[in-house]
Short mmCIF file of C-alpha atoms and ligand atoms in Angstrom, two decimals:
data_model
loop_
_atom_site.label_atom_id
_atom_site.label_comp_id
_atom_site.label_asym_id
_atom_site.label_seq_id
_atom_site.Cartn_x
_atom_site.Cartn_y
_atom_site.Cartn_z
CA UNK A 1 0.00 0.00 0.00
CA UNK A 2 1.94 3.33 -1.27
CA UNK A 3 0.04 6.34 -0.14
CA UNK A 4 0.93 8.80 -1.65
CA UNK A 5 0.02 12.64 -0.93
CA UNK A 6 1.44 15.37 -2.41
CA UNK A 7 4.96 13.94 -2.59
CA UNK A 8 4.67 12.62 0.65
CA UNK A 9 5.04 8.60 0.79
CA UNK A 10 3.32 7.37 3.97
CA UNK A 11 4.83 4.05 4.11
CA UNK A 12 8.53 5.60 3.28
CA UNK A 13 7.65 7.57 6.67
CA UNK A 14 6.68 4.40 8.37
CA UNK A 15 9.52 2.60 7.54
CA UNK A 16 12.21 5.16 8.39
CA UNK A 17 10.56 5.48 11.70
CA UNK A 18 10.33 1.28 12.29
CA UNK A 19 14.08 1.78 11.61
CA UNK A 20 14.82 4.34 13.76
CA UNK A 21 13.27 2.91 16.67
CA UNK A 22 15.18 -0.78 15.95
CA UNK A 23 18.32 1.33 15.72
CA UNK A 24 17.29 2.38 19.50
CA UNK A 25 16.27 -0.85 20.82
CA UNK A 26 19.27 -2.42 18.83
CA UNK A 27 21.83 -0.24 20.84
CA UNK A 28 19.87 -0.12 24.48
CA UNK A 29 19.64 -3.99 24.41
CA UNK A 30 22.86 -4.82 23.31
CA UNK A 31 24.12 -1.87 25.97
CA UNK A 32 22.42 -4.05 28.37
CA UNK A 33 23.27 -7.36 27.56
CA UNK A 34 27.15 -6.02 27.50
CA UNK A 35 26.83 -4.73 31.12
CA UNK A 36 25.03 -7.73 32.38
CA UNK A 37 28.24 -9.68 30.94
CA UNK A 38 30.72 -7.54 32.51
CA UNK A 39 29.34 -7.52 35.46
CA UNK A 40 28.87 -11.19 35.77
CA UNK A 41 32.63 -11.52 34.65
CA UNK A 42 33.76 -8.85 36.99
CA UNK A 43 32.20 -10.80 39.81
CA UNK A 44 33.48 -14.40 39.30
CA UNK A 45 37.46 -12.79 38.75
CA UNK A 46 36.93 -11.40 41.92
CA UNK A 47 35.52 -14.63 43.59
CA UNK A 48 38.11 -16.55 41.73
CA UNK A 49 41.05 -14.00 42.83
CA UNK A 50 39.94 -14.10 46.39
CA UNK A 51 40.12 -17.71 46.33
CA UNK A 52 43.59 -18.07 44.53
CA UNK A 53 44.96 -15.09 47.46
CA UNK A 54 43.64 -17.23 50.46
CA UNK A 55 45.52 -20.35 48.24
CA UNK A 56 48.59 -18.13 47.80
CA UNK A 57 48.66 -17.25 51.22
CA UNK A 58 48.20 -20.75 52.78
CA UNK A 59 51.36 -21.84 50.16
CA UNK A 60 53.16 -19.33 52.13
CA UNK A 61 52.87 -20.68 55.27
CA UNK A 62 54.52 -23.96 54.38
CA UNK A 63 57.37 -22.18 53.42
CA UNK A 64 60.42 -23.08 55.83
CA UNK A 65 63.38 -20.59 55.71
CA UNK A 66 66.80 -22.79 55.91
CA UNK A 67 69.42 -19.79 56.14
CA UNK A 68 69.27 -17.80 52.70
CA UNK A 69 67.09 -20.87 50.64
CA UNK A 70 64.07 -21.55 51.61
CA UNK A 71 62.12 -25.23 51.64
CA UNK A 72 58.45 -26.60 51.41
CA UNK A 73 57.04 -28.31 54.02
CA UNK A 74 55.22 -31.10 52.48
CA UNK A 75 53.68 -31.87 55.95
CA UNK A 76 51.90 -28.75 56.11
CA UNK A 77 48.47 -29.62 56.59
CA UNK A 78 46.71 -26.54 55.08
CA UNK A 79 47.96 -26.37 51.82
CA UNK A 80 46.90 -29.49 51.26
CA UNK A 81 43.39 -29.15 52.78
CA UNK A 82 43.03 -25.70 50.67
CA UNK A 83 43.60 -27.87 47.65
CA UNK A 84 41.03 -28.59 45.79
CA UNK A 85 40.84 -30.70 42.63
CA UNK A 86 41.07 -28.10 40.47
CA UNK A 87 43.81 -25.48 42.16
CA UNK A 88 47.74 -25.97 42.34
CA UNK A 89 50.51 -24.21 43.93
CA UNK A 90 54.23 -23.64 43.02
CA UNK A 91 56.85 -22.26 44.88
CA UNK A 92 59.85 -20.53 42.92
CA UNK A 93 63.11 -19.32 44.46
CA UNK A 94 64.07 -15.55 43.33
CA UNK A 95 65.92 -16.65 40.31
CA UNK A 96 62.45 -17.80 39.11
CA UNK A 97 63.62 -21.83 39.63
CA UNK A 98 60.68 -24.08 40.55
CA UNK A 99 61.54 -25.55 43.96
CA UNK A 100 58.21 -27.63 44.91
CA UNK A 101 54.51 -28.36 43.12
CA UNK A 102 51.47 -29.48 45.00
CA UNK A 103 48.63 -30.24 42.90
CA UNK A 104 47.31 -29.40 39.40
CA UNK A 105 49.84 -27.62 37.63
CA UNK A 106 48.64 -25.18 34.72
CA UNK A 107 49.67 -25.64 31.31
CA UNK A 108 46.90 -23.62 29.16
CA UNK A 109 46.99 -19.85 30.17
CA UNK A 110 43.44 -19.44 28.91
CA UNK A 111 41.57 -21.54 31.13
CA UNK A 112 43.31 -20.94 34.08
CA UNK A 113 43.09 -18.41 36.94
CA UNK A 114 46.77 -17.86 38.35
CA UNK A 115 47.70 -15.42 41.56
CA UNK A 116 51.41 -15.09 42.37
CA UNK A 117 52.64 -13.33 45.71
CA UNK A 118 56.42 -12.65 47.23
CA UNK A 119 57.88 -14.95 49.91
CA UNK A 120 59.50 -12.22 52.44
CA UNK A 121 61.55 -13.81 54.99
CA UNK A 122 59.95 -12.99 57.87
CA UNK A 123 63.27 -12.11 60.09
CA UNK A 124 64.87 -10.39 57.09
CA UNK A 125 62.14 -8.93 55.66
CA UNK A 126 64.16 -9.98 52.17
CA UNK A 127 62.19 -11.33 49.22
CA UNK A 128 62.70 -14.91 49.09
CA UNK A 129 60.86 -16.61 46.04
CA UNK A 130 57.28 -16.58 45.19
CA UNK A 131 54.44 -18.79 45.16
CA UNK A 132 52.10 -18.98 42.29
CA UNK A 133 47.78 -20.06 43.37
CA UNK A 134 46.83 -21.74 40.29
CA UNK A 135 42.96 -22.52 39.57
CA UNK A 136 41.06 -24.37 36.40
CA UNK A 137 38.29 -21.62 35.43
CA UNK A 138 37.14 -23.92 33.12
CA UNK A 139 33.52 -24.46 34.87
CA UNK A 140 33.39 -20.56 34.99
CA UNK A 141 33.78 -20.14 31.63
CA UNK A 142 31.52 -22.60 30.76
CA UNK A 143 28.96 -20.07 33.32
CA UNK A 144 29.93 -17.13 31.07
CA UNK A 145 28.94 -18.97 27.73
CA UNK A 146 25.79 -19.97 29.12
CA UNK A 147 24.80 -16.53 30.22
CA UNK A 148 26.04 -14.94 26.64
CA UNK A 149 24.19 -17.75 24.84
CA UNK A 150 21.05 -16.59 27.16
CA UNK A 151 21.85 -12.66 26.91
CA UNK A 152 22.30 -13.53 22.89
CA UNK A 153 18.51 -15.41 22.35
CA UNK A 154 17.25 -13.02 24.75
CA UNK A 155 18.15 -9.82 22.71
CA UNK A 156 17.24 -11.50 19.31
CA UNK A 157 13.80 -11.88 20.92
CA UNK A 158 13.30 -8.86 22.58
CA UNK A 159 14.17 -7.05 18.63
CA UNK A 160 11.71 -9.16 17.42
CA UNK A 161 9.00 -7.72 20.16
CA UNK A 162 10.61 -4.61 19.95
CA UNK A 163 10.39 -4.85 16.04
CA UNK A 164 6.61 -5.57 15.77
CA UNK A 165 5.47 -3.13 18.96
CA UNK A 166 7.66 -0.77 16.74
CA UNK A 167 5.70 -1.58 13.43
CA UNK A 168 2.54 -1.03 15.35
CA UNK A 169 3.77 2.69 16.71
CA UNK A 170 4.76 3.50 13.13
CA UNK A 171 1.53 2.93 12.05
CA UNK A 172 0.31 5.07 14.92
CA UNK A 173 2.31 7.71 14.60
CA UNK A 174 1.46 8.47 10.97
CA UNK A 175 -1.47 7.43 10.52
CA UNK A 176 -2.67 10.89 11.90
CA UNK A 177 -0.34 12.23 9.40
CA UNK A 178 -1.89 10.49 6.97
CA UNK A 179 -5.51 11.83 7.78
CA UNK A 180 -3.98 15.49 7.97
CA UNK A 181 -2.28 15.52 4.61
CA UNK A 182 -5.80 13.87 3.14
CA UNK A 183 -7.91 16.74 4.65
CA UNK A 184 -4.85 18.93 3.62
CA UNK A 185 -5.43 17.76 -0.14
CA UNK A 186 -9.21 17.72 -0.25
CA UNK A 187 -9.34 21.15 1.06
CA UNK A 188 -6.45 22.81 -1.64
CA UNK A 189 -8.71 20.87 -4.32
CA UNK A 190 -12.06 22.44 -2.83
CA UNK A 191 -10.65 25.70 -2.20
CA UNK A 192 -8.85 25.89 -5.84
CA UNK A 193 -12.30 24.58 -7.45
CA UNK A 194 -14.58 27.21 -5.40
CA UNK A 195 -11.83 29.99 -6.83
CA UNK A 196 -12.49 28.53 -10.14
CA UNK A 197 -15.97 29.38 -10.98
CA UNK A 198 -15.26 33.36 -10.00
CA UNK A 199 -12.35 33.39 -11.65
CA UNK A 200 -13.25 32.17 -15.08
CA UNK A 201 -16.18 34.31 -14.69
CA UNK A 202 -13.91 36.79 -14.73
CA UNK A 203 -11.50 35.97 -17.44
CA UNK A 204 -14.39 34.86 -20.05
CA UNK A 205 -16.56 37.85 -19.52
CA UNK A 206 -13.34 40.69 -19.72
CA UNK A 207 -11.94 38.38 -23.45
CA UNK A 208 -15.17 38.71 -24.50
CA UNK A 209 -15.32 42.44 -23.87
CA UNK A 210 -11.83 42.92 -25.66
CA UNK A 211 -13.01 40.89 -28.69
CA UNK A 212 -16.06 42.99 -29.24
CA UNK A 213 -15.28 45.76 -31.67
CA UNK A 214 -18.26 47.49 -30.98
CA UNK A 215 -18.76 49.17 -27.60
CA UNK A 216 -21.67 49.22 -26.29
CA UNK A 217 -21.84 51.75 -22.76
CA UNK A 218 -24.95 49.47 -21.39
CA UNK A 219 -23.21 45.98 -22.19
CA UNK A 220 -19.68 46.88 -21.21
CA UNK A 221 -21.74 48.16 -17.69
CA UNK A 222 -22.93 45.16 -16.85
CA UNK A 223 -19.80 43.48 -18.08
CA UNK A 224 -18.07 45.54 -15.52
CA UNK A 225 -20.58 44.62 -13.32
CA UNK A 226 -20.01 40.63 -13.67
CA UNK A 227 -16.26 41.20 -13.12
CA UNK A 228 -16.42 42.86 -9.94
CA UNK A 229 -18.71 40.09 -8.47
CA UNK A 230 -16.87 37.54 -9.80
CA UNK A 231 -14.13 39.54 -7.78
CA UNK A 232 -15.64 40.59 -4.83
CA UNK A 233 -17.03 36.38 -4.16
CA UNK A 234 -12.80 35.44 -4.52
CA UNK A 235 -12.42 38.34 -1.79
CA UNK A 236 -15.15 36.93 0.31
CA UNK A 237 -13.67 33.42 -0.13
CA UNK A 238 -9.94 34.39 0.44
CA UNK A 239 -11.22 36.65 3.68
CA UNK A 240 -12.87 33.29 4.72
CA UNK A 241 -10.09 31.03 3.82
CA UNK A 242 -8.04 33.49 6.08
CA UNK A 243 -10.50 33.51 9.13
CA UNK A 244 -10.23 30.19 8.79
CA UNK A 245 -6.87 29.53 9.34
CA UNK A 246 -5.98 32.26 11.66
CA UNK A 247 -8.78 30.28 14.24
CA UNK A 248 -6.29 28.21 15.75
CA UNK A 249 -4.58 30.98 17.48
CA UNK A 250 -4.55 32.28 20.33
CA UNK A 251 -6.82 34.77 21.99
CA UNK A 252 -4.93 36.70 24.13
CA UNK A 253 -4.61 39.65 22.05
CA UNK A 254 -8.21 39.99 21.64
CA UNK A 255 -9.99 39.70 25.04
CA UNK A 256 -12.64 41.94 25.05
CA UNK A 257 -15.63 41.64 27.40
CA UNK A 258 -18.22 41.30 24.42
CA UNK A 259 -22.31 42.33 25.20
CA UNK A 260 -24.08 39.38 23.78
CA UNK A 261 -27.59 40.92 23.42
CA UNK A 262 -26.19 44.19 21.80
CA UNK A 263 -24.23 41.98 19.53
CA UNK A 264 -26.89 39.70 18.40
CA UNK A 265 -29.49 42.92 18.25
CA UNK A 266 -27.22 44.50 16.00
CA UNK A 267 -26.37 42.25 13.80
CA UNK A 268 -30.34 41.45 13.60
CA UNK A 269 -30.96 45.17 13.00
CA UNK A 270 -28.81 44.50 10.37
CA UNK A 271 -30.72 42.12 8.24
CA UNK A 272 -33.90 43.14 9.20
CA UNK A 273 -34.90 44.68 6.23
CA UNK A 274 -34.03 41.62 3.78
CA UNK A 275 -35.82 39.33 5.86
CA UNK A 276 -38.73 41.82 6.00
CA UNK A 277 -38.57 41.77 2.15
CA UNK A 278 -38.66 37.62 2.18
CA UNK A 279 -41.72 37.94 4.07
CA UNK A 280 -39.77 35.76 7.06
CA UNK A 281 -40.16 37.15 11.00
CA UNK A 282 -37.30 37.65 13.11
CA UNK A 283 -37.48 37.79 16.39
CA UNK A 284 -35.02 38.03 19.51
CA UNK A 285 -36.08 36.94 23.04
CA UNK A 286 -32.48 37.74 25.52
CA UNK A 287 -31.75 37.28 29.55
CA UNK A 288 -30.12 39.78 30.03
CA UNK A 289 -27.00 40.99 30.83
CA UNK A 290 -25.57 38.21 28.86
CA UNK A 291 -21.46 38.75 28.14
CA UNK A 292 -18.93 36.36 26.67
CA UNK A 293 -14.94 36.90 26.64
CA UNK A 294 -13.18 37.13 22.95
CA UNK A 295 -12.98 38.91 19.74
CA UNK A 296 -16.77 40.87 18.97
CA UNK A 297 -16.09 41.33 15.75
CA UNK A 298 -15.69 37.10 15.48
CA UNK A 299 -18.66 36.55 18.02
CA UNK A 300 -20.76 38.98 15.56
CA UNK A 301 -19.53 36.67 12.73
CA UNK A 302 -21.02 33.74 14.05
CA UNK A 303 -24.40 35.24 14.63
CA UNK A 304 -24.71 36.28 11.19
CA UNK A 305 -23.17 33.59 9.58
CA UNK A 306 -26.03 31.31 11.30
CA UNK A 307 -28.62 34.13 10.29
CA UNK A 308 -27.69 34.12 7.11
CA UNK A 309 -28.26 30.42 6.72
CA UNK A 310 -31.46 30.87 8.78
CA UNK A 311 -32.38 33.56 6.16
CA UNK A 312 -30.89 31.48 2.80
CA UNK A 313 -32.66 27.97 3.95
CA UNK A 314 -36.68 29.64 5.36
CA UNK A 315 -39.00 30.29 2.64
CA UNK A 316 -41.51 33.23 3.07
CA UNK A 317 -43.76 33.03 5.73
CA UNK A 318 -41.41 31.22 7.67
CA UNK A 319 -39.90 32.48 11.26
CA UNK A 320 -36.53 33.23 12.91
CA UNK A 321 -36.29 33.39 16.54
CA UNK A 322 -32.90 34.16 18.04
CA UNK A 323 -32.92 33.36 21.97
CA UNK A 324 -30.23 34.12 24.32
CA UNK A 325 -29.93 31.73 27.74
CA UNK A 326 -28.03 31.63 30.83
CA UNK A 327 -27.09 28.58 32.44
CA UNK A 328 -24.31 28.06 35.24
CA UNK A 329 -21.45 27.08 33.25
CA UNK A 330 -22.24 28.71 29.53
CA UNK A 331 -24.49 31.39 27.95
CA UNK A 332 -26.34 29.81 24.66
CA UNK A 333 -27.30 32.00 21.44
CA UNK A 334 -29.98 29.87 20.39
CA UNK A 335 -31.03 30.81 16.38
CA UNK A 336 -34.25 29.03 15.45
CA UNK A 337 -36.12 28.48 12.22
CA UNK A 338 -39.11 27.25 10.51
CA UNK A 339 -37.14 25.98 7.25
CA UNK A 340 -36.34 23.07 5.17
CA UNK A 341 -34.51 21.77 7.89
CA UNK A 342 -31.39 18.72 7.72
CA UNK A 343 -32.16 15.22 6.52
CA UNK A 344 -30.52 13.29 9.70
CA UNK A 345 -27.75 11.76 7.97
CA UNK A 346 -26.23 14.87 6.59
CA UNK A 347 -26.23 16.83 10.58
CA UNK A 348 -22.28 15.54 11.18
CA UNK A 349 -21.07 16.80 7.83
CA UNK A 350 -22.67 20.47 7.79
CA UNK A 351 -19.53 22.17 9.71
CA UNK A 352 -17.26 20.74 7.13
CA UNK A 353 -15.47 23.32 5.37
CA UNK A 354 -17.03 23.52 1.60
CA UNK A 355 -19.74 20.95 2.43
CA UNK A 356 -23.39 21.89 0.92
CA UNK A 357 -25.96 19.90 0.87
CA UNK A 358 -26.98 20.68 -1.89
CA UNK A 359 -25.38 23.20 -3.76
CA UNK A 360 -28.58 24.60 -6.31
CA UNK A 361 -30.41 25.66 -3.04
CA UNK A 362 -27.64 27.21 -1.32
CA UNK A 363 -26.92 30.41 -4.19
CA UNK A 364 -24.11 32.08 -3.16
CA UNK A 365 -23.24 30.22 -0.33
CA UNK A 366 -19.52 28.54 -0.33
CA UNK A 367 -19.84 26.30 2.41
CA UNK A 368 -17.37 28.08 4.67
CA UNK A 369 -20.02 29.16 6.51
CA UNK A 370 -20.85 26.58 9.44
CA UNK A 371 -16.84 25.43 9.22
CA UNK A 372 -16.35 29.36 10.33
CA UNK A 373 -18.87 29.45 12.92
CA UNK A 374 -17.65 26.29 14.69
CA UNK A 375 -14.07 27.41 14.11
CA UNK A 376 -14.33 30.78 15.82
CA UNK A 377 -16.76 29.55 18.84
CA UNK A 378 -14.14 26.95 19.42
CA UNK A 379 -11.49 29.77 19.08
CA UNK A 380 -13.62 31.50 22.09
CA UNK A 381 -13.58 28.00 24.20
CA UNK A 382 -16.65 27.38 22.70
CA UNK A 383 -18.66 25.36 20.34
CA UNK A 384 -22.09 25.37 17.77
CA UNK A 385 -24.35 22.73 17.90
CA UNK A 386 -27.23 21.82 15.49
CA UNK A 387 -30.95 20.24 15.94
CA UNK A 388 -33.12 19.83 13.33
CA UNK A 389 -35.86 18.27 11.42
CA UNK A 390 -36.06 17.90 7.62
CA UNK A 391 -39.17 19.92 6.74
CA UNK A 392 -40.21 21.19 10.06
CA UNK A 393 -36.49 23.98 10.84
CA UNK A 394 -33.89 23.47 12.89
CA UNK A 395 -32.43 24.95 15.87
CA UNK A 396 -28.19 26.15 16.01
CA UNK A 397 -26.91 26.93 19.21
CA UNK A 398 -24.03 28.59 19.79
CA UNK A 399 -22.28 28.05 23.40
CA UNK A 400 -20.24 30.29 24.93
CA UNK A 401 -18.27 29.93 28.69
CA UNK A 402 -19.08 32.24 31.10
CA UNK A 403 -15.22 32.32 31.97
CA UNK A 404 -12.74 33.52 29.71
CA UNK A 405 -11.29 30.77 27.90
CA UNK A 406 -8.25 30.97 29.27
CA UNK A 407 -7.42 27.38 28.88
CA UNK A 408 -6.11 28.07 25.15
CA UNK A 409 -3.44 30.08 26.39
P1 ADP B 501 -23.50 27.46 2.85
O1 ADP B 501 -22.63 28.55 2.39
O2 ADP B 501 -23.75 26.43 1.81
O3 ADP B 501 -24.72 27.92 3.53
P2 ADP B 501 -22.77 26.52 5.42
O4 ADP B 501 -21.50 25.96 5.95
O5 ADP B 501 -23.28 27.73 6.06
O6 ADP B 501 -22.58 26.70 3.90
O7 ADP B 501 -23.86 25.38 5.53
C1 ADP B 501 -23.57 24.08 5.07
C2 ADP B 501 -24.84 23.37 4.68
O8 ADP B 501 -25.65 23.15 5.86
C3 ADP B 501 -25.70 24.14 3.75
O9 ADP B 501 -25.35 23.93 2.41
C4 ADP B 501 -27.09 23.61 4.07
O10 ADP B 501 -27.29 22.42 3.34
C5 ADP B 501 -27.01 23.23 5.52
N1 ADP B 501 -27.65 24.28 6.39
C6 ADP B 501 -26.98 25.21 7.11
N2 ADP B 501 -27.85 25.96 7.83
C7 ADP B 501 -29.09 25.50 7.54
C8 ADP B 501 -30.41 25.84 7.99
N3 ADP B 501 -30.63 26.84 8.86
N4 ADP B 501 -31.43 25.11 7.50
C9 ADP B 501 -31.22 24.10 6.67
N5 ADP B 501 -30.00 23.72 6.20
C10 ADP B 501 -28.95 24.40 6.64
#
């Protein structure tokens, strides 16, 4: 499965991740299988060292001094009783000449453990030969090959766990990737096609214009006229486009105590007139005072963004009802109507950004309009909800917290 978007290869990602993380486990379990072996080492020398001293120091005390020379007791109880089958002891004068052997004797350097300490003549103090502990660490090392052989199966199968809980966290980690550069895509596409329609509005209706030989004051009018609307709906979409993506900032510059019921009475003062003309009631019922904490310019956007759909989606003869509630935690701007209402199965997808549902009865709309609404009340700590019922109006209502959202900062 290559996924590809814009460039971007999903599985490329996941796989440079799965190796990064084996790299990691690679070099923290082989760290840890190398100090578990050095440390086991480290403590059998020891135990082996301290063992081959006490051996040393017991071959010592069978040492006789005979003037200068000195001589082995062979009697001596306690070398022999420190002797075990596996541990020797040689004496050697100071020229380095053997004088006396008492049990194994080593001959391979590798597999045996040797300690060697002076012989000091105890009334002299003089350095009189030495004796050499000798031990078979051949049983130890057989301990140490174990443990490697154990440390080695038991690091191949923790990178195989590690390997496939590693898979599974690649996945994870890009998989919202993944869904980001999709909605990233589908959004350039929707946003380029929306700016298409205005655009080649534009560039047909000024060619046409420059073909015409014959100028006509009345037809190059509403020529003029066709280009600047084609205009002004790209400036409306960029502005929106904009609003949009600045609504992930922060508020903190913008922290205004805001006067809900003036805001919502203006902005119904404001389209009185059209709805008058549609032959569509608007009313506002308010508990007052009622304040929220943000931008008023943005909280004024959301009221007439949801009043213009109230307005685009009632037919004449139909009401809207704008109510503003308090309740402990939130105040609610409640914007009824009496419209065509929303089938069921379309109510999750109406705050996408460019959905419509269907775009011949929404003239003029872009489908930015909900997307911005939800956007900015979330922006404000907020958030727009929807009710409705196909042919009987529905009900948005926009919550806002009677805090300031200061969360978000
Ligand atoms: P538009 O610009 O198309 O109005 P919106 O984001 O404002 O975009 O709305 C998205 C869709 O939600 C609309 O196309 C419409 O189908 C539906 N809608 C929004 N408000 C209403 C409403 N008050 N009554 C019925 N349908 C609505």
């Amino acid at each position: 499965m290559w996924a590809t978007d814009g460039g971007f290869r999903t599985v490329e990602l996941e796989r440079r991740l799965l190796r990064s993380y084996l790299i990691v486990f690679t070099a923290a379990f082989c760290i840890a299988a190398a100090a578990v072996h050095f440390a086991f080492v480290n403590i059998l020398d020891r135990q082996i060292t301290a063992q081959l001293e006490d051996l040393a120091r017991a071959g010592i005390r069978s040492v006789l001094f005979v003037g200068n020379t000195i001589r082995i007791d062979e009697t001596e109880i306690s070398n022999r009783s420190l002797l075990t089958q596996d541990q020797g002891l040689q004496w050697f004068d100071t020229r380095g000449r053997l004088i006396a052997e008492q049990g194994l004797s080593a001959n391979d350097s590798q597999n045996f453990g040797s300690v060697t300490m002076p012989i000091r003549n105890p009334r002299t103090g003089k350095r009189s030969g030495t004796v050499r502990a000798t031990q078979w660490t051949g049983p130890e090392h057989a301990y140490i090959d174990a443990l490697d052989i154990g440390l080695l199966v038991g690091t191949l199968l923790a990178l195989l766990g590690s390997g496939a809980g590693g898979l599974v966290l690649a996945r994870r980690a890009v998989r919202p990737l993944e869904r980001s550069f999709r909605t990233l895509r589908e959004f350039t596409a929707d946003a380029s096609h929306e700016l298409r329609s205005p655009l080649a509005a534009i560039t047909t209706t000024a060619e046409a214009a420059l073909r015409d030989a014959y100028r006509d004051p009345e037809h190059d009018r509403m020529r003029f006229e066709n280009i600047a609307d084609g205009a002004r709906q790209m400036s409306r979409l960029t502005g929106d486009l904009l609003l949009l993506a600045g609504a992930d900032r922060s508020l903190e510059r913008e922290l205004f105590v805001v006067d809900l019921v003036a805001t919502v009475a203006a902005a119904i003062e404001r389209n009185r007139s059209r709805f008058d003309a549609a032959g569509i009631t608007l009313g506002l019922t308010a508990e007052e005072p009622a304040t929220a904490y943000g931008n008023p310019d943005q909280i004024a956007r959301i009221v007439t963004n949801l009043l213009e759909n109230a307005f685009r989606y009632t037919p004449s003869g139909g009401s809207v009802t704008v109510e503003i509630r308090k309740e402990p935690a939130q105040t609610l701007i409640a914007v009824s109507d009496t419209g065509i209402g929303i089938p069921s199965e379309h109510l999750e997808r109406i705050f996408d950004r460019f959905w419509r549902a269907d775009p011949v009865r929404s003239p003029g709309g872009s489908g930015l309009g909900l997307a911005i609404a939800r956007a900015l009340a979330r922006r404000h700590g907020g958030d727009v909800t929807v009710t409705s019922r196909y042919g009987v109006g529905s009900t948005f209502v926009v919550a806002f917290p009677v805090r300031p959202p200061l969360s978000r900062f």
